[in-house]
Short mmCIF file of C-alpha atoms in Angstrom, two decimals:
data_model
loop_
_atom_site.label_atom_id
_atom_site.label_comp_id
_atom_site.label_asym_id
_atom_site.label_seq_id
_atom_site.Cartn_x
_atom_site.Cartn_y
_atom_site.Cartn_z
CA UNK A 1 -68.08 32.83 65.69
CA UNK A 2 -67.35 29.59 63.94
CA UNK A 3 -71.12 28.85 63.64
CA UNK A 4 -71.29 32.25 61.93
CA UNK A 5 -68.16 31.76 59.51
CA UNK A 6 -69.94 28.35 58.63
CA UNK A 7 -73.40 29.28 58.08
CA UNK A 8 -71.79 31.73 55.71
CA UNK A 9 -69.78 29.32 54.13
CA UNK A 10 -72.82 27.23 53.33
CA UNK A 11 -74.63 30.18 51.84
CA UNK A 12 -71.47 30.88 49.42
CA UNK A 13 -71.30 27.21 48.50
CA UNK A 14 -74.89 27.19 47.74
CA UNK A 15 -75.01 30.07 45.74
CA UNK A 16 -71.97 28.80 43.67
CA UNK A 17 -73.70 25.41 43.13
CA UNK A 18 -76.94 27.27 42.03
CA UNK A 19 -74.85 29.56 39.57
CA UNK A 20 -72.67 26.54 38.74
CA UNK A 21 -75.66 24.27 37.93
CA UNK A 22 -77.30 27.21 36.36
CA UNK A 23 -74.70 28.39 34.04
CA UNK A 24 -73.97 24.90 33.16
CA UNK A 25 -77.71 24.33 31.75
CA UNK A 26 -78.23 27.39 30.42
CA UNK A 27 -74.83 26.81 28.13
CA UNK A 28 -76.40 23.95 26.89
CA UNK A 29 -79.60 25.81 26.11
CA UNK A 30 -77.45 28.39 24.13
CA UNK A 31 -76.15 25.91 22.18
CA UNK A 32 -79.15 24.10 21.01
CA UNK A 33 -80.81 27.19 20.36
CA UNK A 34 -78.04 27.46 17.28
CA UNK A 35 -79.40 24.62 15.27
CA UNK A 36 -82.96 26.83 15.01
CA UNK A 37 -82.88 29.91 16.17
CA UNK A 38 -86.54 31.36 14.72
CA UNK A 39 -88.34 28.34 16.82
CA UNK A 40 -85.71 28.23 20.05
CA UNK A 41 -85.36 31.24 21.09
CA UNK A 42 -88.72 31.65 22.39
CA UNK A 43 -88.72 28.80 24.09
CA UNK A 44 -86.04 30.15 25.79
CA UNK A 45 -87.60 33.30 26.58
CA UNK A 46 -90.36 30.64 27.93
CA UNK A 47 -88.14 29.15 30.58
CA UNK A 48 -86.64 31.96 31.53
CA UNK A 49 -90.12 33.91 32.37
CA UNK A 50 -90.96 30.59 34.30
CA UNK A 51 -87.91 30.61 36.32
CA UNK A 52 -87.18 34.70 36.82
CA UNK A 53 -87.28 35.73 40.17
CA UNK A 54 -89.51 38.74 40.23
CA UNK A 55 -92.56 39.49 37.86
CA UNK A 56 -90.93 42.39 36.39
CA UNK A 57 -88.32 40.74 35.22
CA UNK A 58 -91.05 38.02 33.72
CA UNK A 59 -93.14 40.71 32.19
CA UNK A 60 -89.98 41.99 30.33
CA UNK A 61 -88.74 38.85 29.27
CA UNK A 62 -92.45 37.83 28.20
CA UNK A 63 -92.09 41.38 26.08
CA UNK A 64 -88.94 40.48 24.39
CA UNK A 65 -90.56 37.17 23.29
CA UNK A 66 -93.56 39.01 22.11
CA UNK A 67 -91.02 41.63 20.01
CA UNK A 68 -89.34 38.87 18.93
CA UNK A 69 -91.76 36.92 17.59
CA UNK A 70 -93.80 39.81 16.14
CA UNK A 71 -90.75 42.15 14.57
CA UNK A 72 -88.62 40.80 11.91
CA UNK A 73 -86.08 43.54 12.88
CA UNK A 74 -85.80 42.24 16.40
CA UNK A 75 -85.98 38.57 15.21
CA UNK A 76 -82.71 39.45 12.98
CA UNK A 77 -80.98 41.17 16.41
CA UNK A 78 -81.30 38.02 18.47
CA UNK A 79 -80.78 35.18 15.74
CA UNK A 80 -77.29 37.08 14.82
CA UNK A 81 -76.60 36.71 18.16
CA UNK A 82 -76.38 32.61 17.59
CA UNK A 83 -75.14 33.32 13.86
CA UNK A 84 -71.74 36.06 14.97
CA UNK A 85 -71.03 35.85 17.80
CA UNK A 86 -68.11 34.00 19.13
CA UNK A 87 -69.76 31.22 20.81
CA UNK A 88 -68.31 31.35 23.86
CA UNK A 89 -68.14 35.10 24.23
CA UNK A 90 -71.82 34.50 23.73
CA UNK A 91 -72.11 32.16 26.54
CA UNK A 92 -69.76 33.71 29.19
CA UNK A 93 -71.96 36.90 28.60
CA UNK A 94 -75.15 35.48 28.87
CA UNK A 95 -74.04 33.30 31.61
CA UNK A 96 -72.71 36.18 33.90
CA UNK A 97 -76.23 38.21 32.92
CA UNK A 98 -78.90 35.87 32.90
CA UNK A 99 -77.31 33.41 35.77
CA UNK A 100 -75.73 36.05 38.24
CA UNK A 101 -77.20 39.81 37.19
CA UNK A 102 -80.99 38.85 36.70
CA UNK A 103 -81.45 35.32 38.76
CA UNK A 104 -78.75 35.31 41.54
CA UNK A 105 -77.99 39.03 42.22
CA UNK A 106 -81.52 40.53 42.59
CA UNK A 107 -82.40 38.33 45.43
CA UNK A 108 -79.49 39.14 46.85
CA UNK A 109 -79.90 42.70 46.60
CA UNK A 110 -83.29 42.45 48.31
CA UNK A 111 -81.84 40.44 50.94
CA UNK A 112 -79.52 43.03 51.57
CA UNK A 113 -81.91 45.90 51.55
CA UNK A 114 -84.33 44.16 53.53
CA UNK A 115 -81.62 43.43 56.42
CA UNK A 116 -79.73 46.66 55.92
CA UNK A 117 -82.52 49.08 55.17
CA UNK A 118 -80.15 50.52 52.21
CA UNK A 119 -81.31 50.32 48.18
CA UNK A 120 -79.00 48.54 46.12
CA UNK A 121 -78.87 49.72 42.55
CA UNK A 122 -78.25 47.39 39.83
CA UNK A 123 -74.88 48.53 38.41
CA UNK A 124 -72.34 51.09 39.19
CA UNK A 125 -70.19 53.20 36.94
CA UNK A 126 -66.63 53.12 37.68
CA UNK A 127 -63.45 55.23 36.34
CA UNK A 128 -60.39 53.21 36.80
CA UNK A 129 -58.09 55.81 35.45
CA UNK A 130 -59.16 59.96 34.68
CA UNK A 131 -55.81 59.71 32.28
CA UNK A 132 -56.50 59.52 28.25
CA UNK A 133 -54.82 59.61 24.75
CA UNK A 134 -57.33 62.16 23.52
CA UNK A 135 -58.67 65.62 24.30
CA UNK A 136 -62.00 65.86 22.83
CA UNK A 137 -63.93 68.65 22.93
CA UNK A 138 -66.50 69.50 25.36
CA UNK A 139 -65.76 66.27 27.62
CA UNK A 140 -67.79 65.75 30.08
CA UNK A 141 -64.90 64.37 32.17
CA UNK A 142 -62.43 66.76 31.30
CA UNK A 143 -61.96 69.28 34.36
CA UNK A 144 -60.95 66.23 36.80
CA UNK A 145 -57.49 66.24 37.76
CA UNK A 146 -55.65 64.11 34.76
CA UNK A 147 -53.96 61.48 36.29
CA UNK A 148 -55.82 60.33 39.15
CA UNK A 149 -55.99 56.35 39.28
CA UNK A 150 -57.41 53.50 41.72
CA UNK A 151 -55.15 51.39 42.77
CA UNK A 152 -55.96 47.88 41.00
CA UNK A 153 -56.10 46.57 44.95
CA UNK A 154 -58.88 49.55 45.98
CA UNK A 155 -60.78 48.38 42.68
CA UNK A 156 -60.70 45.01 43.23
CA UNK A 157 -62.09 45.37 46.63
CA UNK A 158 -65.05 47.51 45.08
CA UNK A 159 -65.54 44.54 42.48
CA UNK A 160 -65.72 42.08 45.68
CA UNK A 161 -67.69 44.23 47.80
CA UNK A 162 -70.46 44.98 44.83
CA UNK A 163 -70.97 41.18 44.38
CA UNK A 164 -71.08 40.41 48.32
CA UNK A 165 -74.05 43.40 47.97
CA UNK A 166 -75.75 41.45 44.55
CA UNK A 167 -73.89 43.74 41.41
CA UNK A 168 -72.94 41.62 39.15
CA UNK A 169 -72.82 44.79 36.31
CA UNK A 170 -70.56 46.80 36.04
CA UNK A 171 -69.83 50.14 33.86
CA UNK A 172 -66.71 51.52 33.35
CA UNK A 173 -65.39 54.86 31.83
CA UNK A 174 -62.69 57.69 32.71
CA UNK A 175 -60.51 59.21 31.01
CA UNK A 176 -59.84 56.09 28.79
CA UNK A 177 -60.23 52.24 30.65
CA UNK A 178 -58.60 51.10 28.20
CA UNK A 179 -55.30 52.86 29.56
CA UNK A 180 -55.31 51.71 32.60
CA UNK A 181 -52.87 48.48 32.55
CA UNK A 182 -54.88 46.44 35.08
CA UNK A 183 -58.39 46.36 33.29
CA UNK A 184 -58.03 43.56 31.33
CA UNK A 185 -56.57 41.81 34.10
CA UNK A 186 -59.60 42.63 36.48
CA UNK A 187 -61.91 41.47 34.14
CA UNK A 188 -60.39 38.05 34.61
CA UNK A 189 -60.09 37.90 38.29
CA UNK A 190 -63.91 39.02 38.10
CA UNK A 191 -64.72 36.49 35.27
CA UNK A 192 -68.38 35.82 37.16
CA UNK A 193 -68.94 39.80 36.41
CA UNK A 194 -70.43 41.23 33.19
CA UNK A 195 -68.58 44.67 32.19
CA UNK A 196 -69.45 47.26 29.57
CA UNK A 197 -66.53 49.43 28.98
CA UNK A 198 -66.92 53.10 27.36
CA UNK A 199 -64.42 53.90 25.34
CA UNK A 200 -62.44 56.13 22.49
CA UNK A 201 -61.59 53.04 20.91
CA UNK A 202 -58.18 53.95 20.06
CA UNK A 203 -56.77 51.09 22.22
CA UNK A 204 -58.26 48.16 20.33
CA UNK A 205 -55.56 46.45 18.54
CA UNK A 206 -55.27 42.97 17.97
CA UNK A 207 -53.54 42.21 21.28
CA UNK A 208 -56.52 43.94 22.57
CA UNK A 209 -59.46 42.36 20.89
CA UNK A 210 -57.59 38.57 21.34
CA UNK A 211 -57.34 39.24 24.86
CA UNK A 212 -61.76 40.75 24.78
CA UNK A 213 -62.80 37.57 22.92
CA UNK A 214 -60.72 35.06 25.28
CA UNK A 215 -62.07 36.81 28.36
CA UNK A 216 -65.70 37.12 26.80
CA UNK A 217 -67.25 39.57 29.94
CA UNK A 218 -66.42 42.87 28.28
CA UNK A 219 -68.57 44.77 25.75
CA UNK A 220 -66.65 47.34 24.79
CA UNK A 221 -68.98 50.70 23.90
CA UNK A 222 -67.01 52.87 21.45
CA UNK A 223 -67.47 56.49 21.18
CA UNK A 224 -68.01 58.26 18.15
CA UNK A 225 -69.97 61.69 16.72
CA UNK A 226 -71.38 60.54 13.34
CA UNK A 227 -69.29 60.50 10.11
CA UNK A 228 -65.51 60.79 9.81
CA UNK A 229 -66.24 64.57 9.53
CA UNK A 230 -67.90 64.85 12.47
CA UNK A 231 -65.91 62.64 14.63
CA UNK A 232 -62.55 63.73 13.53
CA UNK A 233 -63.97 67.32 14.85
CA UNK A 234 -64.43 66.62 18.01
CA UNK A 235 -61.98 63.56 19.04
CA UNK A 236 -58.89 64.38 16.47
CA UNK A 237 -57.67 64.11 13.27
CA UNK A 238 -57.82 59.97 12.19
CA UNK A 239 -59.47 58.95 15.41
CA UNK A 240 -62.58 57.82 13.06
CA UNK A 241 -60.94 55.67 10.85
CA UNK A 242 -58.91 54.02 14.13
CA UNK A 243 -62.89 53.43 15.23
CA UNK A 244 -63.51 51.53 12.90
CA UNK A 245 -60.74 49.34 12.53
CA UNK A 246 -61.15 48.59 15.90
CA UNK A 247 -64.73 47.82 15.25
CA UNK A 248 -63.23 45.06 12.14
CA UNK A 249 -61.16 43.93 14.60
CA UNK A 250 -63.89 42.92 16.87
CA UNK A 251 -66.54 41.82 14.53
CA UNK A 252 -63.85 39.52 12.96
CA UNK A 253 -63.43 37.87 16.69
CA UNK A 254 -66.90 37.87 17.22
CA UNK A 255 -67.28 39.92 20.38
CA UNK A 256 -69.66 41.85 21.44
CA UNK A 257 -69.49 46.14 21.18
CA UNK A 258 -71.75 49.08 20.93
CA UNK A 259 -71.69 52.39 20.16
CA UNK A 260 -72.13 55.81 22.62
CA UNK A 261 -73.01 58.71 20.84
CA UNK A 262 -73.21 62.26 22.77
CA UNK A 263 -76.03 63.89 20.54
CA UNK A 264 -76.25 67.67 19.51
CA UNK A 265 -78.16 70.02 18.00
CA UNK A 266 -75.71 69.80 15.05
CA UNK A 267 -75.76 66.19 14.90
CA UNK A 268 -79.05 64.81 15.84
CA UNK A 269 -80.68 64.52 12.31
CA UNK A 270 -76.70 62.65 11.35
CA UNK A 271 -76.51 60.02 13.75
CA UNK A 272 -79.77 58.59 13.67
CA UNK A 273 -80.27 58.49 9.89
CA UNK A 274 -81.26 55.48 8.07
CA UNK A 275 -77.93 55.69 6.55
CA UNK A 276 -75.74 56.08 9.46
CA UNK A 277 -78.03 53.29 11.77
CA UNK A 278 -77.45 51.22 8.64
CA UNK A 279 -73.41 52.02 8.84
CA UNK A 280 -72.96 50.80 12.49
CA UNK A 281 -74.95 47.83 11.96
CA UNK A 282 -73.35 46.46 9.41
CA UNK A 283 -70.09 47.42 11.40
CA UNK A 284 -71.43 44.88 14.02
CA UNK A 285 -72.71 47.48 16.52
CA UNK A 286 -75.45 45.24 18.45
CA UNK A 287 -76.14 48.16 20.84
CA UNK A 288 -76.44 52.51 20.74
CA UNK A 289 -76.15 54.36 23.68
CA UNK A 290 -77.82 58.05 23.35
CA UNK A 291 -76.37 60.77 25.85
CA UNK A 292 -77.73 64.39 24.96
CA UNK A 293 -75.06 66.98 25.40
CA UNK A 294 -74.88 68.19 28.68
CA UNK A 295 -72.92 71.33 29.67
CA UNK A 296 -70.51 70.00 31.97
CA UNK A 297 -67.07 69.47 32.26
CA UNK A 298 -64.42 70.60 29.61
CA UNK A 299 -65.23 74.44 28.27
CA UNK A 300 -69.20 73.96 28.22
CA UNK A 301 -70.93 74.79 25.05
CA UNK A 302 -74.38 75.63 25.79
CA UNK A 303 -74.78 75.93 22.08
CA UNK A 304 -74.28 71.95 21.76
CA UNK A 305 -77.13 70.94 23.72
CA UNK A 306 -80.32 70.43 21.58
CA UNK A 307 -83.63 72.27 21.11
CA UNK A 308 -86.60 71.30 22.44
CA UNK A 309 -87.66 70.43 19.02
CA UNK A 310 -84.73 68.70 18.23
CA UNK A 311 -85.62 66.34 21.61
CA UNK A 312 -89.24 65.83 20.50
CA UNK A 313 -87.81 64.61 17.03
CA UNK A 314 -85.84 61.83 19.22
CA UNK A 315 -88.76 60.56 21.15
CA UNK A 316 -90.27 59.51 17.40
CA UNK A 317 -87.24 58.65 16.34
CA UNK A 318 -85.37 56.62 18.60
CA UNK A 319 -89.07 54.33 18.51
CA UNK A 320 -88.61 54.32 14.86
CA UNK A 321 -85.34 52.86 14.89
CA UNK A 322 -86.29 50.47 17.79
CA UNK A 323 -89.16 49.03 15.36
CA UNK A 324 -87.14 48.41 12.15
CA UNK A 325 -83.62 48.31 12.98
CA UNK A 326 -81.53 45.30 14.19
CA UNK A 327 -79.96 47.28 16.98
CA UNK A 328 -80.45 47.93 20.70
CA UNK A 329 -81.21 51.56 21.32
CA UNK A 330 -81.20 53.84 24.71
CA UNK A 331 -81.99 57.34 24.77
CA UNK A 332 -81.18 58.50 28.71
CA UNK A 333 -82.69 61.60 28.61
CA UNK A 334 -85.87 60.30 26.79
CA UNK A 335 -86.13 57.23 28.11
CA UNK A 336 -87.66 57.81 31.98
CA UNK A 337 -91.17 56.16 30.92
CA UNK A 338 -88.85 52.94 30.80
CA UNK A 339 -86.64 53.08 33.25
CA UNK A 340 -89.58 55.31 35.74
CA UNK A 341 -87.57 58.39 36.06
CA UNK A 342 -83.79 58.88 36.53
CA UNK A 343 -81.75 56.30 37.14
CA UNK A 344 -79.12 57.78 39.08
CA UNK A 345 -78.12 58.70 42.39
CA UNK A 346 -77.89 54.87 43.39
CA UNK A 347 -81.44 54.01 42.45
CA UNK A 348 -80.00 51.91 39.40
CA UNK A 349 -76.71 53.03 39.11
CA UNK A 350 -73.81 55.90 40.51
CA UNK A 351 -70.86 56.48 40.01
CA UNK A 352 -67.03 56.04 41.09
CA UNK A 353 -64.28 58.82 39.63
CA UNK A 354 -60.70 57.93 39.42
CA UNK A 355 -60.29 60.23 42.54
CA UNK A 356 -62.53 57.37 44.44
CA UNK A 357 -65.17 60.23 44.54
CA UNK A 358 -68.88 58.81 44.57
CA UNK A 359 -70.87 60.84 42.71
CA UNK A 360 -74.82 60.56 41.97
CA UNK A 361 -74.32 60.40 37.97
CA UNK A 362 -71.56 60.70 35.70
CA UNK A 363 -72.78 64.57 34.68
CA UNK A 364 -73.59 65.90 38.05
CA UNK A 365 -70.20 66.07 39.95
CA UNK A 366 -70.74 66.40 43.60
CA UNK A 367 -70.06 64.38 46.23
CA UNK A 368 -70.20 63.90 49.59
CA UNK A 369 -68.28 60.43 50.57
CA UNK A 370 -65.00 58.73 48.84
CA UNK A 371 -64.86 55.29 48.39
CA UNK A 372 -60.89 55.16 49.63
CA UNK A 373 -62.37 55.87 52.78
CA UNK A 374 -65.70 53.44 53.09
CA UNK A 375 -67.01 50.50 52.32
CA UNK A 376 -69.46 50.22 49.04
CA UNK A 377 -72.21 49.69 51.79
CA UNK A 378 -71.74 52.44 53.93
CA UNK A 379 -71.34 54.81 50.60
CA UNK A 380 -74.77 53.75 49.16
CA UNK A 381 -76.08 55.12 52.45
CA UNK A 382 -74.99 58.65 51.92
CA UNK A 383 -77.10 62.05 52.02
CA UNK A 384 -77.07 62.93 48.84
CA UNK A 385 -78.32 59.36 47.68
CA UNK A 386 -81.09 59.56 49.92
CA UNK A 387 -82.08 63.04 48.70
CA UNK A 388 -82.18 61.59 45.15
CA UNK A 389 -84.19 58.65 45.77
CA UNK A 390 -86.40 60.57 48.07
CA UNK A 391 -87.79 62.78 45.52
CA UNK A 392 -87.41 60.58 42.04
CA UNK A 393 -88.93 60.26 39.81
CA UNK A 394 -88.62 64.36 39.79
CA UNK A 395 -91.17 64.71 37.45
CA UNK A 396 -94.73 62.97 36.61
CA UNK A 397 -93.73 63.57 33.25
CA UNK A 398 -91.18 60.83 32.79
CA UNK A 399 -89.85 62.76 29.24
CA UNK A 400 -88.35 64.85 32.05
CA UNK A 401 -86.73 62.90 34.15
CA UNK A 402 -83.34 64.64 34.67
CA UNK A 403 -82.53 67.02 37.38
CA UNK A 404 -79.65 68.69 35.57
CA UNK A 405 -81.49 69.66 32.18
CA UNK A 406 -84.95 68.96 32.99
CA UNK A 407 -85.80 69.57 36.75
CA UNK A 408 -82.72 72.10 37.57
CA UNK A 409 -83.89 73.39 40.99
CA UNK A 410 -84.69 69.98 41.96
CA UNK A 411 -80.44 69.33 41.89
CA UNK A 412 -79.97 73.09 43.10
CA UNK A 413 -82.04 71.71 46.36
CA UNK A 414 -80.44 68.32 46.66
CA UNK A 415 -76.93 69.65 46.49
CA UNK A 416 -77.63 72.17 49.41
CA UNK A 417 -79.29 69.78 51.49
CA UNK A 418 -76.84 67.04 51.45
CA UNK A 419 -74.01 69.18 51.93
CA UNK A 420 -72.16 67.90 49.01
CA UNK A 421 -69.09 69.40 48.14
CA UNK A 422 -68.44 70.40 43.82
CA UNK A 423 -65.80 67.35 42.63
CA UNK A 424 -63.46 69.23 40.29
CA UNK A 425 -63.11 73.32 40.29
CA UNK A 426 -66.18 74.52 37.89
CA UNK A 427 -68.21 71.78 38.46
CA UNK A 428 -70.69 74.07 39.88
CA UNK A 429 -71.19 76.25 37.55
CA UNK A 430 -74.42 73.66 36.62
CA UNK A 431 -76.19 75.69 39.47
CA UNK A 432 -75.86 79.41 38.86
CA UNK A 433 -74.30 82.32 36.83
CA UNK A 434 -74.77 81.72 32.93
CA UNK A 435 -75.26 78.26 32.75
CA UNK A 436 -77.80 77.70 35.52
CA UNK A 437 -80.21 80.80 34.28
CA UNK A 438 -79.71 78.96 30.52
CA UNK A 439 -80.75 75.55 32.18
CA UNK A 440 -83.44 76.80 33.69
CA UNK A 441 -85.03 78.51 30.57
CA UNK A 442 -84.07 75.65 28.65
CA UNK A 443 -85.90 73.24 31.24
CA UNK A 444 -88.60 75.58 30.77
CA UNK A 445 -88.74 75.51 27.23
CA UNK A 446 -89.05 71.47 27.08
CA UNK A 447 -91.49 71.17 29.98
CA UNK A 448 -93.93 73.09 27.51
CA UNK A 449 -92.80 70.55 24.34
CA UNK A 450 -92.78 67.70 26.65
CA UNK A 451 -96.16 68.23 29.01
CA UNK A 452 -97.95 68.35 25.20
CA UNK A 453 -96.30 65.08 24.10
CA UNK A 454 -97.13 63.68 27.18
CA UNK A 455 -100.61 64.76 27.53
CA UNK A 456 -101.22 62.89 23.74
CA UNK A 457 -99.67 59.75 25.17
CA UNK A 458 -101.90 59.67 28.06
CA UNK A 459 -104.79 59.77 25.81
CA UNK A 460 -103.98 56.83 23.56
#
């Protein structure tokens, strides 16, 4: 036994020295790199791809250098980077993702899987609270019960128990995080942890933002719908105009945010016009977050989710943007030739309700374990996860790679085999009766826009 607690000792003290050493060099890169950004910055990206533990994380660094150096958009993302940001929001950030997300946690992940024989994604999405100050419409969170919370001690031992397994990531949502009175507090205790928080951005004052650019491992990702008009709709009277103070509030401090957009067939053209792109940047959005409607949770409007033609338009689009835009961009639904499929169902990600439920993704709510009850390692090991990562990607055409809107029977069959059990009442509804028959002529209708697009791409 005391060999055991020794040799594990060691291993903990050497991986601290390796992230201490790491994060102490690489602080000192970031700082140089502000006297000349344009001729530094790759030859960052050039030490990086030489010291990256697995090719695919070289060939992807090697591709950002190439972007960088090629696109003046992209050169204007990262040099504002050295130019805005707080500098040590900048460095705790890059620090706890460079260092201990892409260097230090993958090898540990692979050590795990290799002695375990169980896949461990690269994030997880967590609700600390299901309580919030709004009541938007259509939310895909809004049939769970309304308060249901995890005790800061249960989420703390997640946090612990996701870096002993390699996550250093971590996503929150709810409800609203930014409610629950422990978050900021967490954040701290995990300051070795990066964190990207989705939120209404209501809760941003200036305690708030202070207390975001002294911790600097939160990116806050603010929710919105387009213009005032459009937000106000949805999310309540002044709620855009709060979003955007917030936003000041957080440019002025120099931390880093983003924006999460839930696009529909009345909005699609809106929020990603030239104008409205233009809008957040200048705001001091450095990242967009894309999530197509989908018809789940609060009273489902199948006439939100967008048309087939409407989905095609994003797959130019969103590239468009991408190319002359000084803004990160992800389009979930449209985005499976990146990412090789869906990412869910613990292949890159899953996710924790308030309830300690561990669902697959945050829009398909079933479940077959709670986290109150097992460890994070015995979760990741569930049916349901293995059904999911069995058959993904679900499609060879990676413009489909969902199994709610794009492969429907695919969930119908995963759901019956694992024996999962619906998370909130209606959450089924995804499966049959009005909304299943819709999905599956809707799924039906893309396959034929999306087998055409990807037939062209093939060719080139």
């Amino acid at each position: 036994m005391s060999g055991s607690v020794e040799t594990t000792g060691s291993k903990l003290n050497f991986s601290f020295a390796k992230r201490y050493i790491g994060e102490s060099v690489l602080r000192q890169l970031l700082n140089y790199l502000e006297g000349n950004p344009d001729t530094n910055i790759p030859r960052l990206f050039r030490i990086l791809e030489t010291i990256a533990p697995f090719p695919h994380y070289r060939e992807m660094l090697r591709n950002v250098r190439n972007y960088y150096e090629q696109n003046p958009a992209i050169r204007t993302y990262f040099n504002s980077i050295f130019n805005e940001i707080d500098r040590e929001v900048r460095n705790k950030l890059m620090c706890n993702f460079v260092i201990n997300t892409m260097m230090l946690s993958a090898s540990r992940r692979k050590q795990v899987e290799k002695e375990e024989g169980i896949h461990i994604p690269y994030t997880i999405l967590i609700d600390p609270t299901s309580a919030c100050n709004l009541k938007c419409a259509g939310c895909w969170a809004g049939e769970y019960a309304k308060h249901d919370q995890l005790e800061p001690e249960l989420l703390d031992r997640i946090l612990s128990e996701a870096k002993d397994l390699g996550i250093y990531a971590v996503v929150m949502s709810g409800g609203e995080p930014f409610v629950y009175p422990h978050l900021l507090d967490i954040a701290e205790k995990h300051n070795d942890m990066a964190f990207m928080i989705y939120t209404n951005g209501t809760r941003i004052d200036d305690r708030v933002a202070d207390r975001l650019q002294l911790l600097g491992n939160i990116a806050p990702a603010i929710s919105l719908e387009g213009w005032e008009e459009a937000t106000d709709k949805r999310r309540g009277k002044g709620v855009f105009k709060k979003i955007t103070e917030a936003m000041d509030r957080l440019k002025e401090r120099g931390v880093v945010f983003g924006a999460s957009i839930t696009v529909t067939r009345h909005n699609v053209e809106e929020v990603t016009s030239d104008e409205f792109i233009d809008f957040l940047v200048d705001k001091g959005v450095r990242f967009l977050w894309s999530f197509h409607y989908i018809p789940i949770g609060r009273q489902p409007d199948l006439d939100l989710m967008i048309l087939p033609e409407q989905r095609a338009y994003l797959v130019e689009r969103v590239e468009e943007i991408r190319k002359s835009k000084p803004i990160a961009v992800a389009d979930f639904w449209n985005d499976g030739r990146l990412t090789d499929g869906c990412i869910a169902g613990g292949k890159s990600y899953f996710h924790i309700t308030a309830r300690g439920d561990v669902e697959p993704c945050a829009f398909v709510h079933f479940a077959v374990d709670n986290i109150k009850e097992k460890s994070l390692k015995e979760v990741l090991n569930n049916p349901l996860f293995a059904e999911y990562q069995r058959r993904q990607p679900f499609s060879e055409n990676l413009l489909r790679p969902c199994p709610i809107i794009d492969n429907p029977e695919a969930l119908r069959e995963m759901v019956a085999k694992s024996g999962a059990r619906p998370t909130h009442p209606g959450a089924d509804t995804v499966l049959s009766g009005e909304i299943g028959d819709f999905l599956d002529k809707r799924s039906a209708a893309w396959k034929e826009v999306a087998d055409s697009i990807w037939a062209a791409r093939k060719q080139n």
